[in-house]
Tab-separated table of C-alpha atoms in Angstrom:
chain	number	residue	atom	x	y	z
A	1	MET	CA	-59.423	31.951	3.074
A	2	VAL	CA	-58.781	34.778	0.654
A	3	CYS	CA	-61.827	36.589	1.870
A	4	GLY	CA	-60.661	36.351	5.522
A	5	ILE	CA	-57.167	37.688	4.650
A	6	GLY	CA	-58.725	40.818	2.766
A	7	TYR	CA	-60.872	41.608	5.948
A	8	ALA	CA	-58.047	41.289	8.277
A	9	TRP	CA	-55.490	42.934	6.026
A	10	THR	CA	-56.228	46.441	7.035
A	11	SER	CA	-55.437	45.741	10.757
A	12	PRO	CA	-51.658	45.659	10.248
A	13	SER	CA	-51.519	47.420	7.046
A	14	ILE	CA	-53.287	50.720	7.493
A	15	PRO	CA	-51.024	51.547	10.332
A	16	LYS	CA	-48.031	51.173	7.993
A	17	LEU	CA	-49.853	53.220	5.211
A	18	ASN	CA	-50.566	56.088	7.465
A	19	GLY	CA	-47.219	56.164	9.047
A	20	ASN	CA	-48.284	55.562	12.642
A	21	VAL	CA	-46.321	52.084	12.684
A	22	ASP	CA	-42.975	51.263	10.751
A	23	PRO	CA	-42.937	54.263	8.423
A	24	GLN	CA	-40.061	52.732	6.706
A	25	ASN	CA	-42.078	49.794	5.467
A	26	ASN	CA	-44.713	52.163	3.819
A	27	PRO	CA	-44.578	51.505	-0.049
A	28	LEU	CA	-46.098	54.976	-0.407
A	29	SER	CA	-44.203	58.162	-0.846
A	30	ARG	CA	-46.251	59.920	1.847
A	31	PRO	CA	-48.500	58.788	4.643
A	32	THR	CA	-52.286	58.237	3.684
A	33	THR	CA	-55.199	60.356	5.230
A	34	ILE	CA	-58.009	59.437	7.228
A	35	LEU	CA	-60.293	59.555	4.231
A	36	GLU	CA	-57.947	57.399	2.181
A	37	ASP	CA	-57.609	54.807	5.048
A	38	SER	CA	-61.452	54.773	4.963
A	39	TRP	CA	-61.750	53.998	1.256
A	40	ILE	CA	-58.990	51.374	1.571
A	41	THR	CA	-60.951	49.742	4.246
A	42	ALA	CA	-64.296	50.183	2.791
A	43	LEU	CA	-63.420	49.312	-0.879
A	44	GLN	CA	-63.596	45.439	-0.332
A	45	ASN	CA	-67.097	46.071	0.682
A	46	LEU	CA	-67.985	48.028	-2.293
A	47	GLY	CA	-66.451	45.565	-4.591
A	48	ALA	CA	-68.295	42.885	-2.754
A	49	ALA	CA	-71.768	44.818	-3.219
A	50	PHE	CA	-71.098	44.920	-6.980
A	51	SER	CA	-70.669	41.365	-7.668
A	52	PRO	CA	-73.998	39.880	-6.290
A	53	LEU	CA	-75.728	41.776	-9.033
A	54	PHE	CA	-74.311	39.129	-11.489
A	55	ILE	CA	-74.041	36.069	-9.129
A	56	GLY	CA	-77.562	34.971	-9.635
A	57	ILE	CA	-77.574	34.834	-13.157
A	58	ALA	CA	-74.130	33.317	-13.422
A	59	ALA	CA	-74.884	30.569	-10.638
A	60	ASN	CA	-78.008	29.620	-12.338
A	61	LYS	CA	-76.722	29.631	-15.889
A	62	TYR	CA	-73.201	28.177	-15.405
A	63	GLY	CA	-73.378	26.432	-12.173
A	64	ARG	CA	-72.289	27.158	-8.591
A	65	LYS	CA	-68.851	25.582	-9.266
A	66	LYS	CA	-67.876	27.456	-12.284
A	67	THR	CA	-69.150	30.752	-10.881
A	68	LEU	CA	-66.935	30.277	-7.724
A	69	ILE	CA	-63.825	29.447	-9.904
A	70	VAL	CA	-64.325	32.669	-12.238
A	71	PHE	CA	-64.902	34.928	-9.334
A	72	SER	CA	-61.756	33.721	-7.572
A	73	LEU	CA	-59.611	35.197	-10.289
A	74	PRO	CA	-60.158	39.035	-9.267
A	75	MET	CA	-58.973	37.888	-5.855
A	76	MET	CA	-55.726	36.568	-7.078
A	77	VAL	CA	-55.262	39.604	-9.170
A	78	SER	CA	-55.663	41.773	-6.143
A	79	ASN	CA	-52.914	40.221	-4.298
A	80	ILE	CA	-50.699	40.409	-7.403
A	81	ILE	CA	-51.265	44.152	-7.344
A	82	LEU	CA	-50.626	44.473	-3.948
A	83	ILE	CA	-47.107	42.871	-4.410
A	84	PHE	CA	-45.993	45.776	-6.624
A	85	ALA	CA	-48.355	48.526	-5.220
A	86	ASN	CA	-46.684	52.015	-4.661
A	87	SER	CA	-49.583	54.375	-5.058
A	88	VAL	CA	-52.934	54.829	-3.162
A	89	SER	CA	-54.886	54.140	-6.551
A	90	HIS	CA	-53.092	50.668	-6.573
A	91	PHE	CA	-54.528	50.074	-3.283
A	92	TYR	CA	-58.196	51.302	-4.245
A	93	VAL	CA	-58.072	48.898	-7.279
A	94	ALA	CA	-56.668	45.806	-5.191
A	95	ARG	CA	-59.233	46.278	-2.492
A	96	PHE	CA	-61.963	46.550	-4.890
A	97	LEU	CA	-60.915	43.388	-6.551
A	98	VAL	CA	-60.858	41.388	-3.571
A	99	GLY	CA	-64.271	42.579	-2.641
A	100	ILE	CA	-65.577	41.313	-6.000
A	101	GLY	CA	-64.557	37.846	-5.061
A	102	THR	CA	-65.889	38.393	-1.465
A	103	GLY	CA	-69.295	39.027	-2.930
A	104	CYS	CA	-69.245	35.663	-4.625
A	105	VAL	CA	-68.042	33.797	-1.521
A	106	PHE	CA	-70.978	35.127	0.627
A	107	SER	CA	-73.489	34.759	-2.189
A	108	VAL	CA	-72.623	31.454	-3.498
A	109	VAL	CA	-70.623	29.307	-0.695
A	110	PRO	CA	-73.868	29.191	1.667
A	111	LEU	CA	-76.043	28.137	-1.081
A	112	TYR	CA	-73.427	25.393	-2.386
A	113	VAL	CA	-72.782	24.198	0.877
A	114	ALA	CA	-76.351	23.765	1.928
A	115	GLU	CA	-77.102	22.120	-1.434
A	116	ILE	CA	-74.369	19.397	-0.995
A	117	SER	CA	-74.770	18.907	2.676
A	118	GLN	CA	-77.213	16.378	4.371
A	119	VAL	CA	-79.847	17.757	6.883
A	120	THR	CA	-77.979	16.180	9.751
A	121	ASN	CA	-74.654	18.033	9.060
A	122	ARG	CA	-75.723	21.028	7.290
A	123	GLY	CA	-75.059	23.303	10.193
A	124	PHE	CA	-71.669	21.981	10.717
A	125	THR	CA	-70.547	22.200	7.076
A	126	SER	CA	-71.819	25.762	6.772
A	127	MET	CA	-69.411	26.659	9.576
A	128	PHE	CA	-66.538	26.156	7.407
A	129	LEU	CA	-67.172	29.493	5.756
A	130	GLY	CA	-66.522	31.150	9.093
A	131	LEU	CA	-63.718	28.868	10.042
A	132	MET	CA	-61.713	29.518	6.998
A	133	ILE	CA	-62.087	33.143	7.212
A	134	THR	CA	-61.303	33.295	11.070
A	135	SER	CA	-58.294	31.191	10.407
A	136	GLN	CA	-56.695	33.576	7.957
A	137	GLN	CA	-57.522	36.589	9.860
A	138	LEU	CA	-55.375	34.921	12.620
A	139	PHE	CA	-52.816	34.369	10.261
A	140	VAL	CA	-52.644	37.938	9.129
A	141	TYR	CA	-52.715	39.337	12.707
A	142	VAL	CA	-49.806	36.964	13.721
A	143	ILE	CA	-47.469	37.610	10.582
A	144	GLY	CA	-49.013	41.049	9.378
A	145	PRO	CA	-47.161	43.305	11.839
A	146	TYR	CA	-43.759	41.545	11.018
A	147	THR	CA	-43.822	41.423	7.220
A	148	THR	CA	-43.925	44.136	4.635
A	149	ILE	CA	-47.274	44.733	2.540
A	150	SER	CA	-45.622	43.325	-0.560
A	151	THR	CA	-44.656	40.041	1.312
A	152	LEU	CA	-47.990	39.531	2.973
A	153	ALA	CA	-49.423	39.832	-0.500
A	154	LYS	CA	-47.215	36.947	-1.979
A	155	ILE	CA	-47.991	34.712	0.934
A	156	SER	CA	-51.647	35.500	0.336
A	157	LEU	CA	-51.617	34.142	-3.176
A	158	ILE	CA	-51.202	30.533	-2.008
A	159	PRO	CA	-54.793	29.826	-0.996
A	160	SER	CA	-55.857	31.104	-4.378
A	161	VAL	CA	-53.655	28.580	-6.044
A	162	LEU	CA	-54.861	25.862	-3.815
A	163	PHE	CA	-58.452	26.685	-4.275
A	164	LEU	CA	-58.136	26.425	-8.156
A	165	LEU	CA	-56.182	23.032	-7.823
A	166	THR	CA	-58.357	21.415	-5.377
A	167	PHE	CA	-61.952	22.759	-5.977
A	168	GLY	CA	-61.206	22.868	-9.698
A	169	PHE	CA	-60.304	19.393	-10.252
A	170	PHE	CA	-61.592	17.409	-7.420
A	171	ILE	CA	-64.975	18.762	-6.226
A	172	PRO	CA	-68.387	18.061	-7.874
A	173	GLU	CA	-71.098	20.632	-8.768
A	174	SER	CA	-74.222	20.825	-6.671
A	175	PRO	CA	-76.755	18.034	-7.398
A	176	TYR	CA	-79.410	20.713	-6.835
A	177	TYR	CA	-78.172	22.620	-9.719
A	178	PHE	CA	-78.087	19.552	-12.111
A	179	VAL	CA	-81.825	18.780	-11.165
A	180	MET	CA	-82.881	22.387	-11.752
A	181	ILE	CA	-81.377	22.204	-15.410
A	182	GLY	CA	-83.053	18.776	-15.874
A	183	ASN	CA	-79.659	16.475	-15.847
A	184	GLN	CA	-80.599	13.938	-13.285
A	185	VAL	CA	-77.850	11.644	-14.573
A	186	GLU	CA	-75.137	14.221	-13.346
A	187	ALA	CA	-77.102	14.841	-10.276
A	188	GLU	CA	-76.890	11.268	-9.325
A	189	LYS	CA	-73.204	10.963	-10.094
A	190	SER	CA	-72.556	14.284	-7.987
A	191	LEU	CA	-74.533	12.699	-5.038
A	192	ALA	CA	-72.643	9.333	-5.335
A	193	LYS	CA	-69.496	11.344	-5.130
A	194	LEU	CA	-70.428	13.464	-2.113
A	195	ARG	CA	-72.041	10.700	-0.151
A	196	GLN	CA	-70.127	7.642	-0.808
A	197	LYS	CA	-73.335	5.586	0.097
A	198	SER	CA	-75.219	2.771	-1.592
A	199	LYS	CA	-77.072	3.439	-4.894
A	200	SER	CA	-80.363	3.022	-3.177
A	201	ASP	CA	-79.447	5.685	-0.649
A	202	VAL	CA	-78.370	7.932	-3.454
A	203	LEU	CA	-81.465	7.564	-5.339
A	204	LYS	CA	-83.704	8.049	-2.449
A	205	GLU	CA	-82.030	11.564	-1.589
A	206	LEU	CA	-82.038	12.257	-5.249
A	207	THR	CA	-85.947	11.839	-5.131
A	208	ASP	CA	-86.115	14.193	-2.325
A	209	ILE	CA	-84.052	16.808	-4.223
A	210	ILE	CA	-86.415	16.519	-7.141
A	211	LYS	CA	-89.564	16.759	-4.868
A	212	SER	CA	-88.139	19.872	-3.266
A	213	VAL	CA	-87.017	21.641	-6.699
A	214	GLU	CA	-90.594	20.927	-8.287
A	215	GLN	CA	-92.325	22.178	-5.220
A	216	SER	CA	-90.138	25.507	-5.405
A	217	LYS	CA	-91.312	25.769	-9.126
A	218	THR	CA	-94.590	26.495	-8.176
A	219	GLU	CA	-93.359	29.952	-6.696
A	220	LYS	CA	-93.201	32.547	-9.332
A	221	SER	CA	-89.791	34.040	-9.964
A	222	SER	CA	-90.564	37.511	-11.433
A	223	LEU	CA	-90.175	40.713	-9.116
A	224	LYS	CA	-93.777	41.291	-9.180
A	225	ASP	CA	-94.608	37.777	-8.002
A	226	LEU	CA	-91.878	37.854	-5.529
A	227	ILE	CA	-93.491	40.768	-3.776
A	228	LYS	CA	-97.000	39.125	-3.798
A	229	SER	CA	-95.688	35.805	-2.374
A	230	LYS	CA	-96.036	35.919	1.313
A	231	VAL	CA	-93.703	32.853	1.773
A	232	VAL	CA	-90.998	34.570	-0.339
A	233	THR	CA	-91.441	38.015	1.305
A	234	LYS	CA	-91.245	36.530	4.960
A	235	CYS	CA	-88.070	34.591	3.932
A	236	LEU	CA	-86.445	37.791	2.399
A	237	LEU	CA	-87.560	40.176	5.247
A	238	THR	CA	-86.085	37.337	7.819
A	239	ALA	CA	-82.779	37.197	5.744
A	240	VAL	CA	-82.389	41.089	5.391
A	241	GLY	CA	-83.147	41.457	9.040
A	242	LEU	CA	-80.497	39.013	10.193
A	243	MET	CA	-77.827	40.646	7.776
A	244	PHE	CA	-78.627	44.140	8.974
A	245	PHE	CA	-78.212	43.324	12.732
A	246	GLN	CA	-75.209	41.207	11.852
A	247	GLN	CA	-73.423	44.141	10.413
A	248	PHE	CA	-74.876	46.794	12.963
A	249	THR	CA	-73.505	45.040	15.951
A	250	GLY	CA	-70.318	46.734	14.574
A	251	ILE	CA	-68.173	44.041	13.356
A	252	LEU	CA	-66.712	45.961	10.540
A	253	ALA	CA	-65.978	48.834	12.910
A	254	ILE	CA	-64.026	46.452	15.193
A	255	VAL	CA	-62.141	43.910	13.036
A	256	PRO	CA	-60.641	46.209	10.308
A	257	TYR	CA	-59.576	48.788	12.975
A	258	LEU	CA	-58.519	46.454	15.639
A	259	GLN	CA	-54.959	47.770	16.175
A	260	THR	CA	-56.075	51.350	15.612
A	261	ILE	CA	-58.755	50.860	18.510
A	262	PHE	CA	-56.110	49.208	20.716
A	263	ASP	CA	-53.707	51.862	20.085
A	264	ALA	CA	-56.394	54.387	21.191
A	265	THR	CA	-56.972	52.649	24.489
A	266	ASN	CA	-53.189	53.607	25.526
A	267	SER	CA	-53.320	50.163	27.177
A	268	SER	CA	-50.171	48.716	28.738
A	269	ILE	CA	-50.818	45.704	26.556
A	270	PRO	CA	-49.159	46.283	22.954
A	271	ALA	CA	-51.664	46.652	20.452
A	272	ASP	CA	-50.011	43.961	18.180
A	273	VAL	CA	-50.251	41.433	21.019
A	274	SER	CA	-53.866	42.391	21.755
A	275	VAL	CA	-54.889	41.898	18.026
A	276	MET	CA	-53.064	38.334	17.970
A	277	MET	CA	-54.782	37.334	21.061
A	278	VAL	CA	-58.265	38.483	19.673
A	279	GLY	CA	-57.527	36.520	16.386
A	280	LEU	CA	-56.652	33.354	18.297
A	281	VAL	CA	-59.936	33.560	20.170
A	282	GLN	CA	-61.728	34.127	17.173
A	283	PHE	CA	-60.546	31.123	15.376
A	284	ILE	CA	-61.041	28.902	18.508
A	285	THR	CA	-64.623	29.973	19.095
A	286	THR	CA	-65.527	29.473	15.401
A	287	ALA	CA	-64.236	25.979	15.572
A	288	ILE	CA	-66.024	25.173	18.667
A	289	THR	CA	-69.244	26.555	17.231
A	290	SER	CA	-68.897	24.444	14.128
A	291	ARG	CA	-69.307	21.455	16.615
A	292	ILE	CA	-72.346	22.641	18.391
A	293	VAL	CA	-74.480	24.455	15.575
A	294	ASP	CA	-76.384	21.203	14.732
A	295	LYS	CA	-76.981	20.230	18.504
A	296	VAL	CA	-78.304	23.670	19.816
A	297	ASP	CA	-81.220	25.602	18.262
A	298	ARG	CA	-80.123	28.686	16.039
A	299	LYS	CA	-82.632	30.988	17.997
A	300	ILE	CA	-80.609	30.065	21.367
A	301	LEU	CA	-77.327	30.566	19.878
A	302	LEU	CA	-78.345	33.891	18.266
A	303	ILE	CA	-79.977	35.217	21.423
A	304	ALA	CA	-76.757	34.359	23.759
A	305	SER	CA	-74.582	35.733	21.246
A	306	ASN	CA	-76.117	39.023	20.857
A	307	SER	CA	-76.681	39.438	24.498
A	308	GLY	CA	-72.935	38.833	25.198
A	309	ILE	CA	-72.027	41.332	22.360
A	310	LEU	CA	-74.386	43.802	24.049
A	311	PHE	CA	-72.577	43.607	27.471
A	312	SER	CA	-69.090	43.665	25.660
A	313	LEU	CA	-70.068	46.926	23.559
A	314	ILE	CA	-71.550	48.636	26.732
A	315	CYS	CA	-68.073	47.837	28.623
A	316	LEU	CA	-65.899	48.872	25.909
A	317	GLY	CA	-67.814	52.151	25.330
A	318	THR	CA	-67.695	52.755	29.040
A	319	TYR	CA	-63.919	52.575	29.025
A	320	PHE	CA	-63.558	55.054	26.343
A	321	TYR	CA	-66.112	57.252	28.199
A	322	LEU	CA	-63.954	57.201	31.281
A	323	GLN	CA	-60.729	57.854	29.242
A	324	THR	CA	-62.071	60.764	27.390
A	325	ASN	CA	-63.545	62.395	30.436
A	326	GLN	CA	-60.068	62.132	32.235
A	327	PHE	CA	-60.816	59.463	34.605
A	328	ASN	CA	-57.933	57.303	35.678
A	329	VAL	CA	-58.307	53.918	33.820
A	330	ASP	CA	-55.052	52.375	34.752
A	331	ALA	CA	-56.743	49.771	37.169
A	332	ILE	CA	-58.826	48.625	34.076
A	333	PHE	CA	-56.280	48.580	31.562
A	334	TRP	CA	-57.372	45.102	30.800
A	335	LEU	CA	-61.039	46.098	30.017
A	336	PRO	CA	-60.447	46.921	26.288
A	337	ILE	CA	-59.040	43.641	25.295
A	338	ALA	CA	-61.167	41.665	27.667
A	339	SER	CA	-64.548	43.399	26.053
A	340	ILE	CA	-63.262	42.816	22.422
A	341	ILE	CA	-62.379	39.135	23.008
A	342	LEU	CA	-65.793	38.586	24.573
A	343	TYR	CA	-67.276	40.385	21.595
A	344	ILE	CA	-65.311	38.213	19.267
A	345	ILE	CA	-66.405	35.027	21.253
A	346	CYS	CA	-69.883	35.940	21.106
A	347	PHE	CA	-70.160	37.104	17.495
A	348	ASN	CA	-68.320	33.926	16.221
A	349	PHE	CA	-70.643	31.527	17.897
A	350	GLY	CA	-73.981	33.201	16.785
A	351	ILE	CA	-74.703	36.218	14.947
A	352	GLY	CA	-71.465	36.037	12.646
A	353	PRO	CA	-71.994	32.647	11.060
A	354	ILE	CA	-75.387	31.441	11.705
A	355	PRO	CA	-77.182	33.970	9.490
A	356	TRP	CA	-75.433	32.601	6.440
A	357	THR	CA	-76.442	29.277	7.633
A	358	ILE	CA	-80.026	30.101	7.756
A	359	VAL	CA	-79.875	32.121	4.384
A	360	GLY	CA	-78.689	28.864	2.754
A	361	GLU	CA	-81.763	27.211	4.250
A	362	ILE	CA	-84.819	29.232	4.140
A	363	PHE	CA	-85.172	30.293	0.304
A	364	PRO	CA	-87.098	28.145	-2.187
A	365	PRO	CA	-84.540	26.271	-4.520
A	366	ASN	CA	-85.453	27.777	-7.788
A	367	LEU	CA	-85.154	31.344	-6.131
A	368	LYS	CA	-81.982	30.727	-4.086
A	369	THR	CA	-79.386	32.414	-6.331
A	370	HIS	CA	-81.568	35.503	-7.025
A	371	LEU	CA	-82.578	36.139	-3.346
A	372	ASN	CA	-79.090	35.150	-1.975
A	373	GLY	CA	-77.722	37.822	-4.239
A	374	ILE	CA	-80.203	40.355	-3.000
A	375	VAL	CA	-79.290	39.489	0.668
A	376	THR	CA	-75.657	39.502	0.158
A	377	PHE	CA	-75.712	42.810	-1.512
A	378	LEU	CA	-77.798	44.385	1.145
A	379	ASN	CA	-75.335	42.880	3.761
A	380	ILE	CA	-72.256	44.207	2.261
A	381	ILE	CA	-73.712	47.736	1.833
A	382	PHE	CA	-74.468	47.636	5.389
A	383	GLY	CA	-70.787	46.747	6.047
A	384	PHE	CA	-69.518	49.281	3.669
A	385	LEU	CA	-71.517	52.127	5.503
A	386	ILE	CA	-69.981	51.015	8.858
A	387	ALA	CA	-66.290	50.461	7.672
A	388	MET	CA	-66.527	53.836	5.464
A	389	PHE	CA	-67.935	55.935	8.132
A	390	PHE	CA	-66.793	54.635	11.400
A	391	PRO	CA	-63.489	56.541	11.505
A	392	THR	CA	-65.259	59.858	10.849
A	393	LEU	CA	-68.232	58.838	13.379
A	394	SER	CA	-65.868	58.144	16.213
A	395	LEU	CA	-63.894	61.475	15.560
A	396	VAL	CA	-67.250	63.498	15.403
A	397	LEU	CA	-69.167	61.659	18.156
A	398	GLY	CA	-66.235	60.235	20.104
A	399	MET	CA	-65.472	56.469	20.427
A	400	ALA	CA	-67.572	55.843	23.388
A	401	LEU	CA	-70.871	57.052	21.884
A	402	SER	CA	-70.019	55.366	18.515
A	403	ILE	CA	-69.667	51.973	20.331
A	404	TRP	CA	-72.870	52.638	22.317
A	405	ILE	CA	-74.879	53.224	19.195
A	406	PHE	CA	-73.965	49.581	17.960
A	407	ALA	CA	-74.916	48.269	21.424
A	408	ALA	CA	-78.511	50.077	20.817
A	409	PHE	CA	-78.791	48.250	17.579
A	410	THR	CA	-77.771	44.897	19.196
A	411	ALA	CA	-80.442	45.363	21.644
A	412	VAL	CA	-83.012	45.838	19.197
A	413	SER	CA	-81.694	42.610	17.433
A	414	ILE	CA	-82.496	40.477	20.204
A	415	LEU	CA	-86.164	41.329	20.178
A	416	PHE	CA	-86.095	40.660	16.540
A	417	ILE	CA	-84.599	37.144	17.039
A	418	VAL	CA	-87.119	36.355	19.675
A	419	TYR	CA	-90.264	37.363	18.095
A	420	PHE	CA	-89.498	37.150	14.082
A	421	LEU	CA	-86.949	34.407	13.563
A	422	PRO	CA	-88.293	30.904	13.060
A	423	GLU	CA	-86.182	27.842	13.930
A	424	THR	CA	-84.663	25.990	11.230
A	425	ARG	CA	-82.360	23.253	12.875
A	426	GLY	CA	-83.015	19.794	11.642
A	427	ARG	CA	-85.501	20.598	9.144
A	428	SER	CA	-85.315	19.836	5.514
A	429	PHE	CA	-85.788	22.702	2.830
A	430	LEU	CA	-89.377	21.575	2.040
A	431	GLU	CA	-90.272	21.572	5.828
A	432	ILE	CA	-88.802	25.019	6.161
A	433	GLN	CA	-90.929	26.405	3.321
A	434	ILE	CA	-93.928	24.862	5.003
A	435	MET	CA	-93.112	26.454	8.219
A	436	PHE	CA	-92.843	29.835	6.621
A	437	ARG	CA	-96.075	29.501	4.943
A	438	ASP	CA	-97.925	28.512	8.029
A	439	GLY	CA	-96.303	31.259	9.784
A	440	ARG	CA	-94.746	29.017	12.526
A	441	SER	CA	-91.666	30.084	14.482
A	442	LYS	CA	-90.865	26.744	16.073
């Protein structure tokens, strides 16, 4: 939830900081520049790229639960700083801190959720990451334009407190982690609390977990051996490919700058209303996806998702092209918001959440934390580059060409999914490893 607030925060806040909207609510003594806006937006991603470097070590040594709790603290401090921020440097620090927690969210949450879930509902439970993020993005889109930056930060502290109280006191550690450190007694207790099933069923699942962990220990864990292992290399390339295309569909050029993009369209629909409509659609589609992700093949969802994104980006780029070249676009005033709504719908039922689901499934248990950290680091670096340079790119190349570049990457991503991505729905961790070893895609 805090991560979602961080990603959506820039949409209502950047126009306040640069003086385009409600200059009287700007906590700074002067409007921010385009470069400062870019840094404020992108520093969440830069901070998120920093934390995965330590996540693998922490999650393996201290456990998934303690790691999540510790890395939630910088996110709490971030909002405390925003309450009192009155200089650009304050916003830089706050955005970097929320990014540190964001890196932990995307490194550890998919891993933890996959490890505590059953095969039959692993896709469904993995969708809660996206559901919580989009619910808070909608929240920020609705109240952000009508509150000060300080008030929004105060409200944003609530999820941090709720997390520490609920997760800290009531949620068990991953049974996989306990098995990996040789504590089968605690692993059984964790499973019993998670499953609420008979002891025989718990012991049967515990046996499967032990087999999976023991199988994974045959894989070497040094960097040299990781490179030599064809199975691990295939898993890593698959995950990195998914994350690259997830970011280069342009999501971090769209969501953080929603209000700015809608302002640039000069549409008769107010920008803040358009943003709220997009946020509502984003939340609803994520909720729907959570119900179908275990019923429809991952590849089908991803192909349909990226095909819809490709169409929406072509349409949005066309609108800006016509507008820039002095065509009368009054008759298609609805096209920008329709295109972005279609984009959000398609992103949220496929390329947005499903790569995180797949990443939580495909890595060997003994290497998951290290490889998740690498994949998360690269995903966030890709996002940082887009968030940082999109404003400048759109000024230099124009909004139309910038958006069409994302469309080209999306077209390539469809080919990647069709020819290189294996299907993981309904398979155990051990079955997925065998599938990668044998080079099967179905």
